[in-house]
XYZ file of C-alpha atoms in Angstrom:
395
model
C 2.874 14.161 -23.315
C 2.878 17.876 -23.207
C 2.839 20.081 -20.104
C -0.625 21.292 -21.168
C -1.903 17.682 -21.007
C -0.737 17.132 -17.496
C -1.872 20.564 -16.353
C -5.434 19.561 -17.634
C -5.175 16.347 -15.628
C -3.940 18.067 -12.539
C -7.101 20.228 -12.695
C -9.096 17.023 -12.261
C -7.576 16.452 -8.907
C -8.645 17.861 -5.434
C -5.397 19.730 -4.543
C -4.681 22.707 -2.250
C -3.097 25.097 -4.753
C -0.848 26.629 -1.995
C 0.681 23.186 -1.121
C 3.479 21.156 -2.863
C 2.048 17.738 -2.019
C 5.088 15.308 -2.406
C 3.683 12.765 -0.064
C 1.358 10.363 -1.988
C 3.407 7.608 -0.275
C 1.317 8.390 2.899
C -2.177 9.446 1.321
C -3.319 10.097 -2.092
C -5.429 13.172 -2.837
C -8.658 12.328 -4.691
C -9.546 12.845 -8.296
C -12.640 14.791 -8.447
C -14.809 12.016 -10.034
C -13.782 9.687 -7.132
C -14.707 12.347 -4.568
C -18.012 12.805 -6.313
C -18.670 9.028 -6.390
C -18.004 8.457 -2.774
C -19.998 11.492 -1.770
C -22.979 10.424 -3.831
C -22.905 7.117 -2.232
C -22.524 8.535 1.237
C -25.553 10.859 0.593
C -27.607 7.772 -0.220
C -26.448 6.036 2.844
C -27.333 9.105 4.931
C -30.815 9.460 3.118
C -32.003 6.029 3.442
C -29.515 3.717 5.406
C -31.607 0.411 5.305
C -32.325 0.676 1.621
C -28.638 1.434 0.911
C -26.967 -1.095 3.082
C -29.560 -3.965 2.479
C -30.544 -3.429 -1.118
C -28.374 -1.077 -3.070
C -24.946 -1.920 -1.565
C -24.485 -5.681 -2.119
C -24.334 -5.731 -5.920
C -22.075 -2.713 -5.877
C -19.851 -4.420 -3.369
C -19.558 -7.484 -5.551
C -18.872 -5.317 -8.675
C -16.144 -3.425 -6.789
C -14.579 -6.705 -5.518
C -14.454 -8.117 -9.176
C -13.030 -4.764 -10.430
C -10.327 -4.579 -7.771
C -9.559 -8.395 -8.094
C -9.073 -8.080 -11.805
C -6.887 -5.078 -11.342
C -4.696 -6.919 -8.774
C -4.484 -10.059 -10.809
C -6.312 -12.179 -8.102
C -9.523 -13.855 -7.416
C -12.800 -12.005 -6.063
C -13.612 -15.190 -4.134
C -10.431 -14.642 -2.048
C -10.502 -10.827 -1.731
C -11.455 -9.409 1.408
C -11.990 -5.510 1.680
C -10.454 -3.947 4.848
C -9.911 -0.470 6.028
C -6.104 -0.621 5.079
C -3.114 -2.839 5.050
C -2.744 -2.500 8.889
C -6.183 -4.055 9.297
C -5.206 -6.743 6.873
C -1.868 -7.757 8.440
C -3.535 -7.759 11.978
C -6.119 -10.174 10.719
C -3.481 -12.454 9.519
C -1.320 -12.066 12.594
C -4.282 -12.713 14.925
C -5.060 -16.061 13.236
C -1.931 -17.691 12.046
C -0.286 -20.259 14.338
C 3.205 -21.471 13.632
C 5.087 -24.181 15.384
C 7.444 -23.094 18.287
C 10.326 -23.146 18.643
C 11.048 -21.185 15.598
C 11.103 -17.614 14.213
C 9.292 -14.827 12.243
C 11.670 -13.283 9.862
C 11.323 -9.623 8.692
C 13.680 -7.352 6.593
C 15.131 -4.316 8.473
C 13.095 -1.891 6.366
C 9.612 -2.822 7.592
C 6.960 -0.419 8.553
C 7.142 0.303 12.230
C 3.565 -0.600 12.999
C 4.037 -3.870 11.173
C 7.079 -4.753 13.145
C 5.059 -4.333 16.411
C 2.187 -6.604 14.994
C 4.645 -9.439 14.542
C 6.566 -8.603 17.692
C 3.392 -9.354 19.736
C 2.548 -12.364 17.697
C 5.955 -13.831 18.314
C 5.610 -13.261 22.092
C 2.269 -14.898 22.231
C 3.458 -17.957 20.314
C 6.723 -18.396 21.816
C 8.628 -17.566 18.637
C 11.568 -15.449 18.006
C 11.316 -12.268 15.980
C 14.340 -11.759 13.841
C 15.293 -9.023 11.207
C 17.956 -9.176 8.557
C 19.618 -6.490 6.571
C 18.771 -5.804 2.862
C 21.353 -4.252 0.615
C 20.779 -0.557 0.690
C 21.589 0.388 -2.885
C 21.760 -3.049 -4.861
C 22.429 -3.082 -8.495
C 20.259 -6.143 -9.154
C 17.275 -8.059 -7.733
C 19.652 -10.944 -7.385
C 21.462 -9.085 -4.631
C 18.162 -8.745 -2.745
C 17.288 -12.253 -3.274
C 20.591 -13.484 -2.088
C 20.324 -11.540 1.048
C 16.794 -13.103 1.703
C 18.111 -16.710 0.915
C 21.051 -16.293 3.182
C 18.689 -15.356 6.103
C 16.237 -18.194 5.784
C 16.923 -21.031 8.219
C 15.429 -24.281 9.357
C 13.991 -22.388 12.160
C 12.125 -19.841 9.914
C 8.421 -20.361 10.086
C 7.125 -17.182 8.371
C 8.759 -14.479 6.194
C 7.165 -10.968 6.135
C 8.283 -8.230 3.747
C 7.129 -5.202 1.891
C 6.738 -5.339 -1.957
C 7.680 -1.666 -1.971
C 9.939 -0.544 0.981
C 8.328 2.335 2.790
C 11.348 4.231 3.886
C 13.160 4.108 0.435
C 10.731 3.192 -2.120
C 12.867 0.292 -3.334
C 10.924 -2.472 -5.091
C 11.632 -6.119 -3.930
C 11.550 -9.141 -6.261
C 8.368 -10.551 -4.582
C 7.675 -13.490 -6.844
C 11.278 -14.794 -6.607
C 11.307 -14.242 -2.837
C 8.136 -16.269 -2.355
C 9.395 -19.062 -4.677
C 12.489 -19.420 -2.312
C 10.476 -19.326 0.756
C 8.005 -21.840 -0.630
C 10.750 -24.194 -1.492
C 11.824 -24.184 2.094
C 8.383 -24.548 3.665
C 8.093 -20.986 4.874
C 4.821 -19.104 4.761
C 5.012 -15.630 3.198
C 2.993 -12.561 4.066
C 3.449 -9.434 1.958
C 2.825 -5.903 2.974
C 1.730 -4.274 -0.387
C 0.859 -0.902 1.066
C 2.642 1.051 -1.885
C 2.238 -1.533 -4.653
C -1.218 -1.001 -6.238
C -1.001 1.421 -9.187
C 2.777 1.813 -8.601
C 4.170 -1.452 -9.697
C 2.563 -3.990 -12.055
C 0.549 -6.480 -9.837
C -0.432 -10.095 -10.390
C -0.946 -11.330 -6.897
C -1.841 -14.850 -7.678
C 1.248 -15.101 -9.904
C 3.556 -13.910 -7.087
C 2.639 -16.875 -5.229
C 2.560 -15.509 -1.615
C 0.236 -16.984 1.063
C -1.217 -13.561 1.896
C -1.034 -10.169 0.436
C -2.501 -7.054 2.004
C -2.600 -3.593 0.425
C -3.966 -0.057 0.350
C -6.006 1.697 -2.259
C -5.859 5.198 -0.697
C -2.242 5.755 -1.784
C -1.314 5.340 -5.499
C -4.536 4.197 -6.688
C -6.189 7.401 -5.387
C -9.104 5.868 -3.784
C -11.007 7.174 -0.742
C -9.362 6.650 2.704
C -10.733 3.469 4.319
C -10.165 1.272 1.305
C -7.740 -1.583 1.604
C -7.652 -5.302 1.006
C -6.411 -8.781 1.984
C -5.939 -11.253 -0.781
C -5.722 -14.977 0.381
C -3.485 -17.171 -1.642
C -5.098 -20.292 -2.974
C -5.035 -23.054 -0.311
C -4.933 -20.737 2.663
C -8.577 -19.929 2.953
C -9.018 -22.013 6.058
C -5.960 -20.573 7.967
C -7.585 -17.340 8.964
C -10.567 -16.127 11.112
C -11.982 -12.739 11.335
C -10.837 -10.212 13.958
C -14.353 -9.791 15.230
C -17.523 -11.941 15.449
C -20.762 -10.526 14.109
C -23.676 -11.643 11.894
C -21.588 -13.198 9.268
C -19.942 -15.699 11.726
C -22.506 -18.652 11.459
C -22.562 -19.988 7.900
C -22.840 -23.276 5.986
C -19.174 -24.291 5.711
C -19.904 -26.464 2.826
C -20.939 -23.435 0.719
C -18.290 -20.962 2.173
C -17.051 -19.720 -1.250
C -20.395 -19.523 -3.270
C -21.824 -16.208 -4.071
C -24.243 -14.811 -1.382
C -26.765 -12.041 -1.297
C -24.482 -9.625 0.545
C -21.861 -8.699 -2.105
C -19.486 -11.527 -1.481
C -19.278 -15.139 -0.264
C -20.223 -16.452 3.261
C -16.549 -16.614 4.024
C -15.795 -13.189 2.833
C -18.821 -11.712 4.792
C -17.428 -13.200 7.938
C -14.323 -11.052 7.598
C -16.023 -7.856 6.315
C -19.237 -7.681 8.441
C -18.096 -5.732 11.455
C -21.493 -4.481 12.487
C -22.658 -1.111 11.074
C -19.909 0.557 8.913
C -19.585 2.720 5.959
C -18.735 0.590 2.834
C -18.547 3.644 0.554
C -14.784 3.825 0.219
C -14.898 0.190 -1.007
C -17.654 0.791 -3.433
C -15.827 3.907 -4.951
C -12.624 1.888 -5.712
C -13.897 1.127 -9.323
C -14.082 4.897 -9.911
C -10.474 5.304 -8.868
C -9.220 2.411 -11.200
C -11.356 3.834 -14.102
C -9.919 7.381 -13.708
C -6.261 6.126 -14.016
C -7.087 3.632 -16.598
C -8.775 6.355 -18.807
C -5.452 8.287 -18.613
C -3.473 5.245 -19.570
C -1.318 3.147 -17.155
C 1.729 3.356 -19.500
C 1.298 7.216 -19.996
C 1.229 7.538 -16.143
C 4.347 5.200 -15.732
C 6.229 7.375 -18.264
C 5.218 10.642 -16.605
C 6.044 9.336 -13.081
C 9.505 8.043 -14.471
C 10.177 11.795 -15.719
C 9.204 13.034 -12.247
C 11.327 10.685 -10.399
C 14.326 11.368 -12.709
C 13.805 15.059 -12.218
C 13.722 14.565 -8.470
C 17.131 12.752 -8.531
C 18.592 15.446 -10.836
C 17.499 18.317 -8.530
C 18.322 16.834 -5.131
C 21.060 14.263 -5.258
C 24.103 16.055 -4.082
C 22.242 19.224 -3.079
C 23.098 20.351 0.543
C 24.633 17.040 1.568
C 21.755 14.947 0.348
C 22.618 11.582 -1.127
C 20.468 9.122 -3.139
C 19.088 6.180 -1.078
C 16.884 4.569 -3.655
C 18.365 2.450 -6.478
C 18.173 3.769 -10.032
C 18.138 0.519 -11.837
C 14.929 -0.436 -13.737
C 12.661 -2.723 -11.613
C 14.213 -1.656 -8.310
C 12.419 1.579 -7.889
C 8.928 3.075 -8.485
C 7.502 6.455 -7.760
C 9.200 7.111 -4.352
C 12.701 8.602 -4.141
C 14.643 8.722 -0.953
C 17.668 10.787 0.026
C 19.888 10.503 3.066
C 20.169 13.682 5.026
C 23.401 15.068 6.283
C 24.484 14.348 10.006
C 23.080 16.834 12.319
C 19.771 17.534 10.567
C 16.993 18.222 12.957
C 13.848 16.181 11.722
C 11.316 18.200 13.917
C 12.613 21.542 12.667
C 12.820 20.342 9.187
C 9.134 19.135 9.013
C 8.082 22.290 10.830
C 9.783 24.569 8.479
C 8.997 22.870 5.331
C 5.469 23.012 6.019
C 5.025 26.401 7.797
C 7.320 28.327 5.728
C 7.254 26.763 2.324
C 4.073 24.647 2.437
C 5.889 21.540 1.255
C 4.443 18.220 2.329
C 7.120 15.614 2.370
C 8.032 13.056 5.070
C 11.282 12.904 7.067
C 11.936 9.138 7.854
C 13.894 8.432 11.061
C 15.951 5.248 10.575
C 18.449 3.570 12.885
C 21.237 4.630 10.431
C 20.119 8.125 10.018
C 17.463 10.370 8.536
C 15.853 10.111 5.095
C 13.697 12.536 2.825
C 11.219 10.600 0.917
C 9.859 12.292 -1.995
C 6.695 10.899 -3.728
C 5.884 12.122 -7.204
C 2.600 11.119 -8.960
C 1.328 12.278 -12.455
C -0.415 15.282 -10.920
C 2.760 16.729 -9.478
C 4.741 19.466 -11.361
C 8.530 20.057 -11.549
C 7.972 23.482 -9.886
C 7.026 21.599 -6.734
C 10.216 19.680 -6.730
C 12.018 22.883 -7.386
C 10.378 24.595 -4.316
C 11.651 21.728 -2.147
C 15.100 22.072 -3.679
C 15.137 25.854 -2.965
C 14.123 25.322 0.503
C 16.520 22.687 1.692
C 19.890 24.441 1.713
C 18.729 27.041 4.215
C 17.337 24.242 6.380
C 20.134 21.772 6.535
C 23.466 22.044 8.416
């Protein structure tokens, strides 16, 4: 598509014109129509809370659940809305019990907060928490699968991994990994924080036991919209983090439609007392916005931007590519290893204060990474601004 087309699309986003926002991997800005939708919902909530929460919200909640489940390739009857993937994983961690002695297995690229979740779970259950190294620049998904299979043992009770790695943006072969784990009797929990709207998703086809994700990143839904999808047959393994009015229900009708926008089982997870459900209700608007642009068109544009990022930054001022270039192994985040001696605090400060570039510096045990997120609304000029700033900020 032409530059004029993408400029027109960019005008439909809420963006600070002074900022080069290369950080959708943390938070996605909102399309104007999504902002207007969630704002209209919140206005109605503010005007007449009882009418909104009791009468208007339930059918909207079911419609949002069906729309998101269809988009994810899952079932609305097993889709729990959450605030974010952290809430989803904490729900799993708090309820699952695995036989000790044994181990919980994680890759060495998991998000720090998620590592801490499983660290606490292992300590409480008398299990060992073990991490294993993934190949950093694999040439094929088979290399990653081999690393996983070599790490699974008879002691492994649960495998937790990210569909898209937060530090580097590398995409893991989730379906194949889950199949190998299932063959060994190992439960699988996937952190899908970055996957929705970045990689094609069919969560039921992946075959994991539990899948948590965010809608506020690449899907561009409001902050506060996340989900937990429960794999078929795992419904009775979990309990809600909190007990509220959804707790007591007829267990023989747990998965039948109710009057609250879900099922009795789902309401037990989602009803936390009074809360703002508007981010959940606005998720269909976010899906519709990108669907109208065309998913393939977005994919092509983002591939162009990722390629331009590699071209401009790989080898510049000592940077080296840290995300595989092979098809299927990367999405819309591209990471670069920073040269030794780079100061992450100074770099973040200067990139923001002097250049108004929003981009994360990821601190890893083996060094620093610069992670560049490019979505369809970004422009090559923003990547150029980052490229022009780095030589004067790096040793």
